[in-house]
Coordinates of C-alpha atoms in Angstrom, one line a residue:
Chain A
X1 CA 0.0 0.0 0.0
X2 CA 1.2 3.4 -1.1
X3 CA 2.0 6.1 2.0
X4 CA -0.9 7.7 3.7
X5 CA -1.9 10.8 1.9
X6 CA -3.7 14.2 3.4
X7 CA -6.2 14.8 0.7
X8 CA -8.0 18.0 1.2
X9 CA -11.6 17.2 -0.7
X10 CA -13.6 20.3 -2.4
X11 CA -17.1 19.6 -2.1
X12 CA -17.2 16.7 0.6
X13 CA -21.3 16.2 1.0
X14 CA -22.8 15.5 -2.7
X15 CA -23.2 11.7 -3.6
X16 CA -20.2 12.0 -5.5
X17 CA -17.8 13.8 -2.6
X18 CA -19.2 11.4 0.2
X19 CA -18.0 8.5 -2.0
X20 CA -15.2 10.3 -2.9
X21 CA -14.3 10.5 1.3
X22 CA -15.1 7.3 1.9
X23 CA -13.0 5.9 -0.7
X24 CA -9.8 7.4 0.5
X25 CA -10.4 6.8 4.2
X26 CA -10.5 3.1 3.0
X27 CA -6.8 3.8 1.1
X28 CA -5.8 4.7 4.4
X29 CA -5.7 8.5 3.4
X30 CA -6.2 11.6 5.5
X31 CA -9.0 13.7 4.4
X32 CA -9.5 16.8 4.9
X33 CA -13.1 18.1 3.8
X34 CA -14.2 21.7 2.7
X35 CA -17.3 23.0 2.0
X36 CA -19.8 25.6 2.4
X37 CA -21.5 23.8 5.1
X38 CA -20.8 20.3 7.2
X39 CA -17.4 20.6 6.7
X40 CA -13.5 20.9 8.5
X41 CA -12.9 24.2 6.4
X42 CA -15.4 26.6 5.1
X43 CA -15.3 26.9 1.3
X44 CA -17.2 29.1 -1.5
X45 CA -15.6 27.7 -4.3
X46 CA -17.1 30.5 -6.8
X47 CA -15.0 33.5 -4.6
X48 CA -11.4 32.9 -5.5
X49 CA -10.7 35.1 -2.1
X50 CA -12.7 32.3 -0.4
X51 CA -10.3 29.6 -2.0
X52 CA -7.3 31.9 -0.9
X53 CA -9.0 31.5 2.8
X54 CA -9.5 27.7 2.5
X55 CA -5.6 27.1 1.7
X56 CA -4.4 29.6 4.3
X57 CA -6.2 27.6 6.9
X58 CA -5.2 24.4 5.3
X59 CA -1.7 24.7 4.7
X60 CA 0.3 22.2 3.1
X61 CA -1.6 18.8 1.2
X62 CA -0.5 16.1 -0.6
X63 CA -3.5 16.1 -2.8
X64 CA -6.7 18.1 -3.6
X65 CA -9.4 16.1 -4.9
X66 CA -12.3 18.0 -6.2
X67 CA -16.0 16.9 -6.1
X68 CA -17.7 20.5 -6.4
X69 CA -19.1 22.8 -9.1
X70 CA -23.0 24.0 -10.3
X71 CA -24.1 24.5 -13.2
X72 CA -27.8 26.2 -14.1
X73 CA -30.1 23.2 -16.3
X74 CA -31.8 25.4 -18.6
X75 CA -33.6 25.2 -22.4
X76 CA -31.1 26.9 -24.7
X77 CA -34.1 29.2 -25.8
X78 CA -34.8 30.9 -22.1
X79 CA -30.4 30.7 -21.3
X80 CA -29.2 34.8 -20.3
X81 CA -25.7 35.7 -20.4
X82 CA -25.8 35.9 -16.4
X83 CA -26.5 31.7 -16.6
X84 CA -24.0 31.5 -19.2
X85 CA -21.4 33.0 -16.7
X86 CA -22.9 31.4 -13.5
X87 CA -22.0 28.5 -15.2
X88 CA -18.7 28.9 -16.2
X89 CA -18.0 30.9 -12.8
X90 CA -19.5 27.6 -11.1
X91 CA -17.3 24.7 -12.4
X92 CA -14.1 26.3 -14.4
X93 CA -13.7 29.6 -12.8
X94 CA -13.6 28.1 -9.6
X95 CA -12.0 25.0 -10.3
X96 CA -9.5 26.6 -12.4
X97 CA -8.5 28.8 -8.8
X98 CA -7.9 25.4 -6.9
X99 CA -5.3 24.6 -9.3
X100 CA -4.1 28.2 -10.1
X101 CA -3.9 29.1 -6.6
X102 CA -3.0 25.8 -5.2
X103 CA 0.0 25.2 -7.3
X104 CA 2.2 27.8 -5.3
X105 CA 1.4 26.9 -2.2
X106 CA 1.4 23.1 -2.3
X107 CA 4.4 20.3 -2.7
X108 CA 6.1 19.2 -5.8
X109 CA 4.5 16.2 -5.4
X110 CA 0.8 17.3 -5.0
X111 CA -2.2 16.6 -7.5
X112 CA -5.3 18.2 -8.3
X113 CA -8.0 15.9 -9.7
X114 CA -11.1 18.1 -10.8
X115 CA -14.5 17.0 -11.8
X116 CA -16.1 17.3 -15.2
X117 CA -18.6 15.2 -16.3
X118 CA -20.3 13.1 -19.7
X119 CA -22.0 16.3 -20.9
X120 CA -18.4 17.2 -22.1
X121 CA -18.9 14.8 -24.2
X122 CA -22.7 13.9 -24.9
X123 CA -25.2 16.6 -24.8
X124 CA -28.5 16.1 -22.9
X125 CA -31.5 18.7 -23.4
X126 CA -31.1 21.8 -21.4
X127 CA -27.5 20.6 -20.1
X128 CA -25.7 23.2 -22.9
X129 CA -23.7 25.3 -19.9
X130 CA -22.9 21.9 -18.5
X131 CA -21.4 21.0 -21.2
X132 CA -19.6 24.4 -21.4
X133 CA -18.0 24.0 -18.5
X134 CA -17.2 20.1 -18.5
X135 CA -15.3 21.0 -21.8
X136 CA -13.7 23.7 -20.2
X137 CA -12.5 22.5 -17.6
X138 CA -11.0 19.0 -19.6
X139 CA -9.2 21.0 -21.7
X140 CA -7.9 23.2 -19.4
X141 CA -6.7 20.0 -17.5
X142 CA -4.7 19.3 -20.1
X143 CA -3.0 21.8 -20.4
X144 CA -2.2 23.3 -16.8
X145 CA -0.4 19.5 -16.9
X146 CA 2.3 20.8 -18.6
X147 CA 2.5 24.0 -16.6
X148 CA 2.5 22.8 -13.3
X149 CA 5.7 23.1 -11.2
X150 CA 7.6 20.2 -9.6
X151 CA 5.8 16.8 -10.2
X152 CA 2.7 18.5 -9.2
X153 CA -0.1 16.8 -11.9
X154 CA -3.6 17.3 -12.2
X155 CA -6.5 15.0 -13.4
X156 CA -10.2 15.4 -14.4
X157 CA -12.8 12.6 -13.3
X158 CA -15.7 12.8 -16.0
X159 CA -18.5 10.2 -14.9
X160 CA -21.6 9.5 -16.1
X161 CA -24.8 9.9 -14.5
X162 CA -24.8 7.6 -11.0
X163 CA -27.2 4.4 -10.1
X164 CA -27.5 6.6 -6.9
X165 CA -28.8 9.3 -8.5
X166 CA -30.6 8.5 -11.3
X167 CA -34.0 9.1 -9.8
X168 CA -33.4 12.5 -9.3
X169 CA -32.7 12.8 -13.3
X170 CA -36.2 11.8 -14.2
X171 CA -35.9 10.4 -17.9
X172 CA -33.0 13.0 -19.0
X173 CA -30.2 10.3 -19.1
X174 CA -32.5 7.8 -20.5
X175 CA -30.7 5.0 -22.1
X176 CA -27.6 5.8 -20.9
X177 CA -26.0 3.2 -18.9
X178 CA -25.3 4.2 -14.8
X179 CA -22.7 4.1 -13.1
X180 CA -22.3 3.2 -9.2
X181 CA -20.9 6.2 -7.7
X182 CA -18.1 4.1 -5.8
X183 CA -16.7 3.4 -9.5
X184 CA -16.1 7.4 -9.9
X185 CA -14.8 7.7 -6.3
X186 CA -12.2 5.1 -7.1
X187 CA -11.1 6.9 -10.3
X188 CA -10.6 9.4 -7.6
X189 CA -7.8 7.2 -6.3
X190 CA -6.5 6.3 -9.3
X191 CA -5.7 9.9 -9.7
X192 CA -4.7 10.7 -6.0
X193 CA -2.5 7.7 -5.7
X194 CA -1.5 7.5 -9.5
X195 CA 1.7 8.9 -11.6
X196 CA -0.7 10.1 -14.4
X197 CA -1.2 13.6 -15.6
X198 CA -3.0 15.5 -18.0
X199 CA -5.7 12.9 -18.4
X200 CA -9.5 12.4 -18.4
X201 CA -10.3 9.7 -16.6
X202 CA -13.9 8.5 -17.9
X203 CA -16.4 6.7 -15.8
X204 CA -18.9 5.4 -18.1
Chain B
X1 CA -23.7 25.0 -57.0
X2 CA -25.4 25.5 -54.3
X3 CA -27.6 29.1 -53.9
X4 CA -26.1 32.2 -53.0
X5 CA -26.2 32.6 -49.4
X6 CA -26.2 35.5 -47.0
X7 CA -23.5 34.9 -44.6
X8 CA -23.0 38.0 -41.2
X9 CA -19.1 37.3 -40.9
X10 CA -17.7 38.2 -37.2
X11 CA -14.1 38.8 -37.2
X12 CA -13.6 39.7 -41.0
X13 CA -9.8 40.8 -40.9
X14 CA -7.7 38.5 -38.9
X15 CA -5.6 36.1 -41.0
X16 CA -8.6 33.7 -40.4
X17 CA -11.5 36.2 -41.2
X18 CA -10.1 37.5 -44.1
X19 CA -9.3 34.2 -45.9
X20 CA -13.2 32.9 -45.2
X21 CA -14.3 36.4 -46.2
X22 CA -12.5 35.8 -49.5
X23 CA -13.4 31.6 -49.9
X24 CA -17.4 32.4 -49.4
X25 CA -17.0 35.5 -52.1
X26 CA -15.7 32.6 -54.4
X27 CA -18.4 30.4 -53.8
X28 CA -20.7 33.4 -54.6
X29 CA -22.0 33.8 -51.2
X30 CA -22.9 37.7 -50.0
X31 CA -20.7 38.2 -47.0
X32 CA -22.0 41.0 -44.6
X33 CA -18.4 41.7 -42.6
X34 CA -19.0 42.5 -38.5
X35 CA -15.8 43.5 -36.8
X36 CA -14.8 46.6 -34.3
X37 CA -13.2 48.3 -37.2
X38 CA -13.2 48.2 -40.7
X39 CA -16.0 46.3 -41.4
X40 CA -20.2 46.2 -43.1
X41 CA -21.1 46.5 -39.1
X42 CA -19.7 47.2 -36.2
X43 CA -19.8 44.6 -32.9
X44 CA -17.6 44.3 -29.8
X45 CA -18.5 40.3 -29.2
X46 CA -17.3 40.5 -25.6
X47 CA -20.4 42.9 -25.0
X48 CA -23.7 41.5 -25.0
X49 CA -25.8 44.5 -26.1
X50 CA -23.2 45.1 -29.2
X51 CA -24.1 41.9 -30.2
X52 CA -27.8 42.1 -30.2
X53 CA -27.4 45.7 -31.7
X54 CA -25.4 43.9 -34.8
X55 CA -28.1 41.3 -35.6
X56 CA -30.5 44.5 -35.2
X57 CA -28.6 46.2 -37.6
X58 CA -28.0 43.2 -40.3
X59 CA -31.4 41.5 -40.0
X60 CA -32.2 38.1 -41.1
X61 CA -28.9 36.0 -42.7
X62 CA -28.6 32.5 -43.6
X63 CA -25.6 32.1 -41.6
X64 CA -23.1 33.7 -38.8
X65 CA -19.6 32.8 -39.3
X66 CA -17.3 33.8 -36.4
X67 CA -13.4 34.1 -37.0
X68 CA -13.2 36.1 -34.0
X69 CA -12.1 35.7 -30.1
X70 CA -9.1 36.4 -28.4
X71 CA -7.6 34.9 -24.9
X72 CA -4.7 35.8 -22.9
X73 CA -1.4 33.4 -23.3
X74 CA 0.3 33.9 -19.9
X75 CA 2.5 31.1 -17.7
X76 CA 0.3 29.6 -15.4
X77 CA 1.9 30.7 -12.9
X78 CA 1.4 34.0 -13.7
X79 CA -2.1 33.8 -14.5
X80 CA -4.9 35.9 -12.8
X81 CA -8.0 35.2 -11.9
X82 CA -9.2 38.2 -14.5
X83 CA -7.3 36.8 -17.3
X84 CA -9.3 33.4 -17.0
X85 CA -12.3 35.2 -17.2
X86 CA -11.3 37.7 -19.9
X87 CA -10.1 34.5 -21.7
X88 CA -13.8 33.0 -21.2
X89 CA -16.0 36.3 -21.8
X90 CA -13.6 37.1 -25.0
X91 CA -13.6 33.2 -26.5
X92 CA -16.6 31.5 -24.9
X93 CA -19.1 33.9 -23.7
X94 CA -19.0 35.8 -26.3
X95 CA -19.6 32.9 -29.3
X96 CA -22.2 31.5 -27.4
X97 CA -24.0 34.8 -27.1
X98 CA -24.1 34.8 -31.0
X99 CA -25.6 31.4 -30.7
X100 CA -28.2 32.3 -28.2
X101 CA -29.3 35.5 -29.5
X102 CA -28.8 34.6 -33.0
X103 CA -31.2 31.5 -32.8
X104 CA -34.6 33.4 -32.2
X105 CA -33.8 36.0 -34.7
X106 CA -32.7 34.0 -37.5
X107 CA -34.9 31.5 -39.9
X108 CA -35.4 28.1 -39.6
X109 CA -32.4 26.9 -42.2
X110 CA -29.9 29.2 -40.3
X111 CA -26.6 27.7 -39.2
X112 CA -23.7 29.0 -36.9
X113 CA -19.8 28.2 -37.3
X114 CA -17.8 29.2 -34.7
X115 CA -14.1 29.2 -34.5
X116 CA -11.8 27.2 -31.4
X117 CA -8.6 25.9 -32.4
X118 CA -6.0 23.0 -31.4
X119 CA -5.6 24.2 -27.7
X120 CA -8.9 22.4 -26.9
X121 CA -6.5 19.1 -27.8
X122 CA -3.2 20.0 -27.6
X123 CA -1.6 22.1 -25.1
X124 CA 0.8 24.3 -25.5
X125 CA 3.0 26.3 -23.0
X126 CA 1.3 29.5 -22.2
X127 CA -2.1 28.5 -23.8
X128 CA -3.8 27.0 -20.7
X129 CA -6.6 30.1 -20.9
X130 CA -7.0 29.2 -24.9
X131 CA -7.6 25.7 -24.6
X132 CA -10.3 25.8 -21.7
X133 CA -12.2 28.7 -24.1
X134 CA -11.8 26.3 -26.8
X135 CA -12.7 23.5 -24.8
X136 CA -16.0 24.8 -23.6
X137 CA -16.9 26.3 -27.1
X138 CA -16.5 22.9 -28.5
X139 CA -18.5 20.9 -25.8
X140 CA -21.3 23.8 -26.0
X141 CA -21.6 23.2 -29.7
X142 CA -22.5 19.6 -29.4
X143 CA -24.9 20.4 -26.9
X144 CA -26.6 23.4 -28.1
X145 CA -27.1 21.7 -31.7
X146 CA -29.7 19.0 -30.2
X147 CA -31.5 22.6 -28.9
X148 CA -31.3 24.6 -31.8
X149 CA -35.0 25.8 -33.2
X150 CA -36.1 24.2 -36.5
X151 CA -33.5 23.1 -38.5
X152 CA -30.9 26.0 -37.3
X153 CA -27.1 24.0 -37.2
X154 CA -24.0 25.0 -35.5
X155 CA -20.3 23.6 -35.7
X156 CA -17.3 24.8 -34.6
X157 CA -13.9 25.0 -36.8
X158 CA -10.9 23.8 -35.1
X159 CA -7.4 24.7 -37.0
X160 CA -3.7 23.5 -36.1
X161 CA -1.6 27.1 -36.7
X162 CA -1.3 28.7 -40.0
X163 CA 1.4 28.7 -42.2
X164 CA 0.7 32.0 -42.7
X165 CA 1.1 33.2 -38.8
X166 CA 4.0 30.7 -37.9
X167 CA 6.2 33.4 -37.9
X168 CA 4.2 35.6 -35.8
X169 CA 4.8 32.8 -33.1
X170 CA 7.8 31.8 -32.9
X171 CA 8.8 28.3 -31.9
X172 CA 5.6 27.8 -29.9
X173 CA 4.1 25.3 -32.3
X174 CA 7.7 23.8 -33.0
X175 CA 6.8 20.1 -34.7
X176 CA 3.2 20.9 -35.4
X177 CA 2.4 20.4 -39.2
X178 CA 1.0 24.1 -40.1
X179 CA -2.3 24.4 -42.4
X180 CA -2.6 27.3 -45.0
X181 CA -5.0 29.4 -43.5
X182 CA -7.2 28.5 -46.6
X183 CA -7.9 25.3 -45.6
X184 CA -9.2 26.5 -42.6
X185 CA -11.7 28.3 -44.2
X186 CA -12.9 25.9 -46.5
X187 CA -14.2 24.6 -43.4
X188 CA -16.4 27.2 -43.1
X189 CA -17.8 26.5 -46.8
X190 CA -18.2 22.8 -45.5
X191 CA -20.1 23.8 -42.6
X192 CA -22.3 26.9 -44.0
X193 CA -23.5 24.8 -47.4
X194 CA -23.1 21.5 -45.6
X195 CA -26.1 19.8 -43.6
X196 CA -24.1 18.9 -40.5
X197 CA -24.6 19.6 -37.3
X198 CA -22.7 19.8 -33.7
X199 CA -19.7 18.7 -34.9
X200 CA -15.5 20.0 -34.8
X201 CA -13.9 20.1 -37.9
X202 CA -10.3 19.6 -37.4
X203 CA -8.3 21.2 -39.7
X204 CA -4.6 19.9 -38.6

């Protein structure tokens, strides 16, 4: 088993976070969890000031793992500019600062593994600033990879709709196959614990 | 031949503009030329209210081209949190605005082509802000052309560099294959006479 790791986790509470926690407690990992609410550090992900604050009272991690980021679901016809940029502000803005800010601060050796998702990749009705921001932020994953100092490396997990939550989805990811959430948590750990960089790891 | 064609072209007189100004001429299009200076109409496309004052202005067209958007390249490291947005609001916001307003306004047979570029796939030093605007604009146009009204298409053109600007920067694309820039815009003829929809055409 690979060294203990402290993992600070972005976004600790959703289905996909909670896995996400659970996951690398079972590695062995420490982790430690930020969020606007229910969390060890208070986080606002869309204020980069607030990100500033988060790694201040952090200090130094081996890893930050990701699982946060909103997007507005809305018909292309009845989309304003302000969702357009509530979007983008929502899930590559703000992850963008974890890595922008974070790669000063942290080891040579740290990671960053964002979240993205399937709509980067297959568009769902009303899902167009998802998909915005999914492709975004893949791209953008690809190429801070090759900007990052030290060893540091960064990752995107882009899952598909869960098992766990497909209820809440109604019919919108109809034939699509689900996944159990575990399976995206543990592409979580292939990133955290990995050598990889640059990559999209896709759950599907 | 296909029929004559009235095409509103954003971004007439970059290297890029220019050369699909000059391939839809040759196909005998009318091209209606939209740029901040120089050009049929003016637009700023990183302001909202200059767009909708341009499709005002122009009325109905068959087609919107866009050759136009411009990003930051900066280190990484020196990147701000403004220059990722000015990247987003002056790559992605702003093509996606001509999508959004231009759908209502425009007839039924209408199609969009927007421009990204090889930053969505491959990273280059410096070009972390270009390929997440590239990145969202092509995941948005796979999404918004299952939303489009009627029969309205949109595609995105996606070119390596040009042999034509290799010069202009320097040995950043060192070992890419360069594209005269006219095969870039014969791209656009594919996609404004074509009948496809939601895809990237590489041009590499």
């Amino acid at each position: 088993m690979n060294a203990p790791l402290k993992v600070l986790l972005v976004g600790a509470n959703g289905t996909l976070g909670s896995a996400v926690r659970t996951a690398l407690r079972e590695r062995g990992h420490e982790v430690v969890t930020a969020s606007r609410k229910d969390a060890d550090v208070y986080v606002d992900i869309t204020d980069p000031e607030s990100i500033r604050a988060m790694y201040d009272a952090v200090g130094p991690v081996d890893a930050v793992a990701s699982a946060a980021g909103s997007v507005p679901w809305r018909p292309l016809s009845e989309l304003s500019t302000a969702d357009v940029r509530e979007g983008l502000e929502g899930k590559a803005v703000s992850q963008v600062e974890l890595v922008r800010q974070g790669a000063p601060r942290l080891p040579a050796h740290a990671s960053f593994t964002l979240v993205t998702g399937i709509l980067a990749r297959e568009p769902l009705l009303t899902g167009s600033v998802a998909s915005l921001a999914n492709g975004a932020v893949e791209a953008f994953v690809r190429a801070a990879a090759i900007e990052l100092p030290g060893r540091q490396r960064v990752n995107a997990v882009s899952p598909t709709v869960f098992t766990e939550s497909l209820d809440a989805y109604g019919d919108a990811f109809a034939g699509f196959d689900p996944v159990p959430v575990a399976r995206a948590a543990n592409a979580y750990v292939k990133s955290v614990e990995g050598h990889r960089t640059g990559e999209v790891f896709r759950v599907e």
